[in-house]
Amino acid sequence: GKDKDYVANNILKIVAEIKRLSPRTAIYVESILPVNPTFTVFKTHIDQSTSIKYVNAILEKEASRAGYTYINLHRSMCDRDGYLSSKYTNDGLHLCWEGYRLWREILTSYIPR
């Protein structure tokens, strides 16, 4: 129920506070995951595709500006219509096992070896 600018600004405030308290910590900012409005279980949550893309654009821009690593999970989990792929969800909002597997795979690629 919060405005998209409110959401983006609060995420960035949290990240800035983490960086302030732990300046040598590498910061990774993840995109908000997509949703899929073709499911009907969480109607009030899954109609947020436009807002999610808006917030993600702000997060990506500000992460770059601040020297954080931005991880675009959203793009990897979308179907051809730009929604959360049904292979990664059972309800349009939450990930199923395959979605979490992909998330882990993406994050693992950022871990220094």
PDB file of C-alpha atoms in Angstrom, residues 6-68:
ATOM      1  CA  TYR A   6       8.476   5.623  -0.817  1.00  0.00           C
ATOM      2  CA  VAL A   7       9.480   1.989  -1.408  1.00  0.00           C
ATOM      3  CA  ALA A   8      12.535   2.878  -3.508  1.00  0.00           C
ATOM      4  CA  ASN A   9      13.705   5.579  -1.093  1.00  0.00           C
ATOM      5  CA  ASN A  10      13.365   3.330   1.924  1.00  0.00           C
ATOM      6  CA  ILE A  11      15.303   0.510   0.305  1.00  0.00           C
ATOM      7  CA  LEU A  12      18.061   3.002  -0.519  1.00  0.00           C
ATOM      8  CA  LYS A  13      18.003   4.422   3.036  1.00  0.00           C
ATOM      9  CA  ILE A  14      18.456   0.933   4.467  1.00  0.00           C
ATOM     10  CA  VAL A  15      21.340   0.208   2.102  1.00  0.00           C
ATOM     11  CA  ALA A  16      23.002   3.562   2.909  1.00  0.00           C
ATOM     12  CA  GLU A  17      22.721   2.848   6.632  1.00  0.00           C
ATOM     13  CA  ILE A  18      24.314  -0.575   6.196  1.00  0.00           C
ATOM     14  CA  LYS A  19      27.156   1.047   4.256  1.00  0.00           C
ATOM     15  CA  ARG A  20      27.557   3.755   6.900  1.00  0.00           C
ATOM     16  CA  LEU A  21      27.758   1.202   9.700  1.00  0.00           C
ATOM     17  CA  SER A  22      30.006  -1.167   7.754  1.00  0.00           C
ATOM     18  CA  PRO A  23      31.913   0.886   5.167  1.00  0.00           C
ATOM     19  CA  ARG A  24      34.151  -1.948   3.988  1.00  0.00           C
ATOM     20  CA  THR A  25      31.254  -4.288   3.286  1.00  0.00           C
ATOM     21  CA  ALA A  26      30.497  -4.953  -0.370  1.00  0.00           C
ATOM     22  CA  ILE A  27      26.902  -3.954  -1.043  1.00  0.00           C
ATOM     23  CA  TYR A  28      24.670  -5.863  -3.453  1.00  0.00           C
ATOM     24  CA  VAL A  29      21.270  -4.410  -4.316  1.00  0.00           C
ATOM     25  CA  GLU A  30      18.832  -6.907  -5.781  1.00  0.00           C
ATOM     26  CA  SER A  31      15.927  -5.978  -7.989  1.00  0.00           C
ATOM     27  CA  ILE A  32      12.395  -6.600  -6.830  1.00  0.00           C
ATOM     28  CA  LEU A  33      11.134  -9.809  -8.360  1.00  0.00           C
ATOM     29  CA  PRO A  34       8.428  -9.729 -11.024  1.00  0.00           C
ATOM     30  CA  VAL A  35       4.836 -10.799 -10.378  1.00  0.00           C
ATOM     31  CA  ASN A  36       2.332 -12.513 -12.621  1.00  0.00           C
ATOM     32  CA  PRO A  37      -1.195 -11.028 -12.817  1.00  0.00           C
ATOM     33  CA  THR A  38      -2.599 -14.027 -14.696  1.00  0.00           C
ATOM     34  CA  PHE A  39      -2.886 -15.798 -11.321  1.00  0.00           C
ATOM     35  CA  THR A  40      -5.831 -14.807  -9.120  1.00  0.00           C
ATOM     36  CA  VAL A  41      -4.734 -15.658  -5.584  1.00  0.00           C
ATOM     37  CA  PHE A  42      -3.066 -12.338  -4.612  1.00  0.00           C
ATOM     38  CA  LYS A  43      -4.886  -9.812  -6.802  1.00  0.00           C
ATOM     39  CA  THR A  44      -3.872  -6.771  -4.730  1.00  0.00           C
ATOM     40  CA  HIS A  45      -0.202  -7.710  -4.903  1.00  0.00           C
ATOM     41  CA  ILE A  46       0.227  -9.055  -8.405  1.00  0.00           C
ATOM     42  CA  ASP A  47      -0.998  -5.982 -10.252  1.00  0.00           C
ATOM     43  CA  GLN A  48       2.195  -4.105  -9.424  1.00  0.00           C
ATOM     44  CA  SER A  49       4.315  -4.844 -12.520  1.00  0.00           C
ATOM     45  CA  THR A  50       4.621  -1.202 -13.569  1.00  0.00           C
ATOM     46  CA  SER A  51       5.528  -0.052 -10.054  1.00  0.00           C
ATOM     47  CA  ILE A  52       8.093  -2.834  -9.679  1.00  0.00           C
ATOM     48  CA  LYS A  53       9.808  -1.838 -12.931  1.00  0.00           C
ATOM     49  CA  TYR A  54       9.827   1.799 -11.793  1.00  0.00           C
ATOM     50  CA  VAL A  55      11.399   0.953  -8.418  1.00  0.00           C
ATOM     51  CA  ASN A  56      13.933  -1.363 -10.050  1.00  0.00           C
ATOM     52  CA  ALA A  57      15.032   1.410 -12.434  1.00  0.00           C
ATOM     53  CA  ILE A  58      15.660   3.702  -9.458  1.00  0.00           C
ATOM     54  CA  LEU A  59      17.500   0.972  -7.546  1.00  0.00           C
ATOM     55  CA  GLU A  60      19.727   0.214 -10.527  1.00  0.00           C
ATOM     56  CA  LYS A  61      20.548   3.877 -11.152  1.00  0.00           C
ATOM     57  CA  GLU A  62      21.250   4.667  -7.509  1.00  0.00           C
ATOM     58  CA  ALA A  63      23.237   1.474  -6.920  1.00  0.00           C
ATOM     59  CA  SER A  64      25.489   2.400  -9.819  1.00  0.00           C
ATOM     60  CA  ARG A  65      25.844   5.969  -8.577  1.00  0.00           C
ATOM     61  CA  ALA A  66      26.800   4.794  -5.074  1.00  0.00           C
ATOM     62  CA  GLY A  67      29.201   2.101  -6.258  1.00  0.00           C
ATOM     63  CA  TYR A  68      27.026  -0.844  -5.227  1.00  0.00           C
TER      64      TYR A  68
END
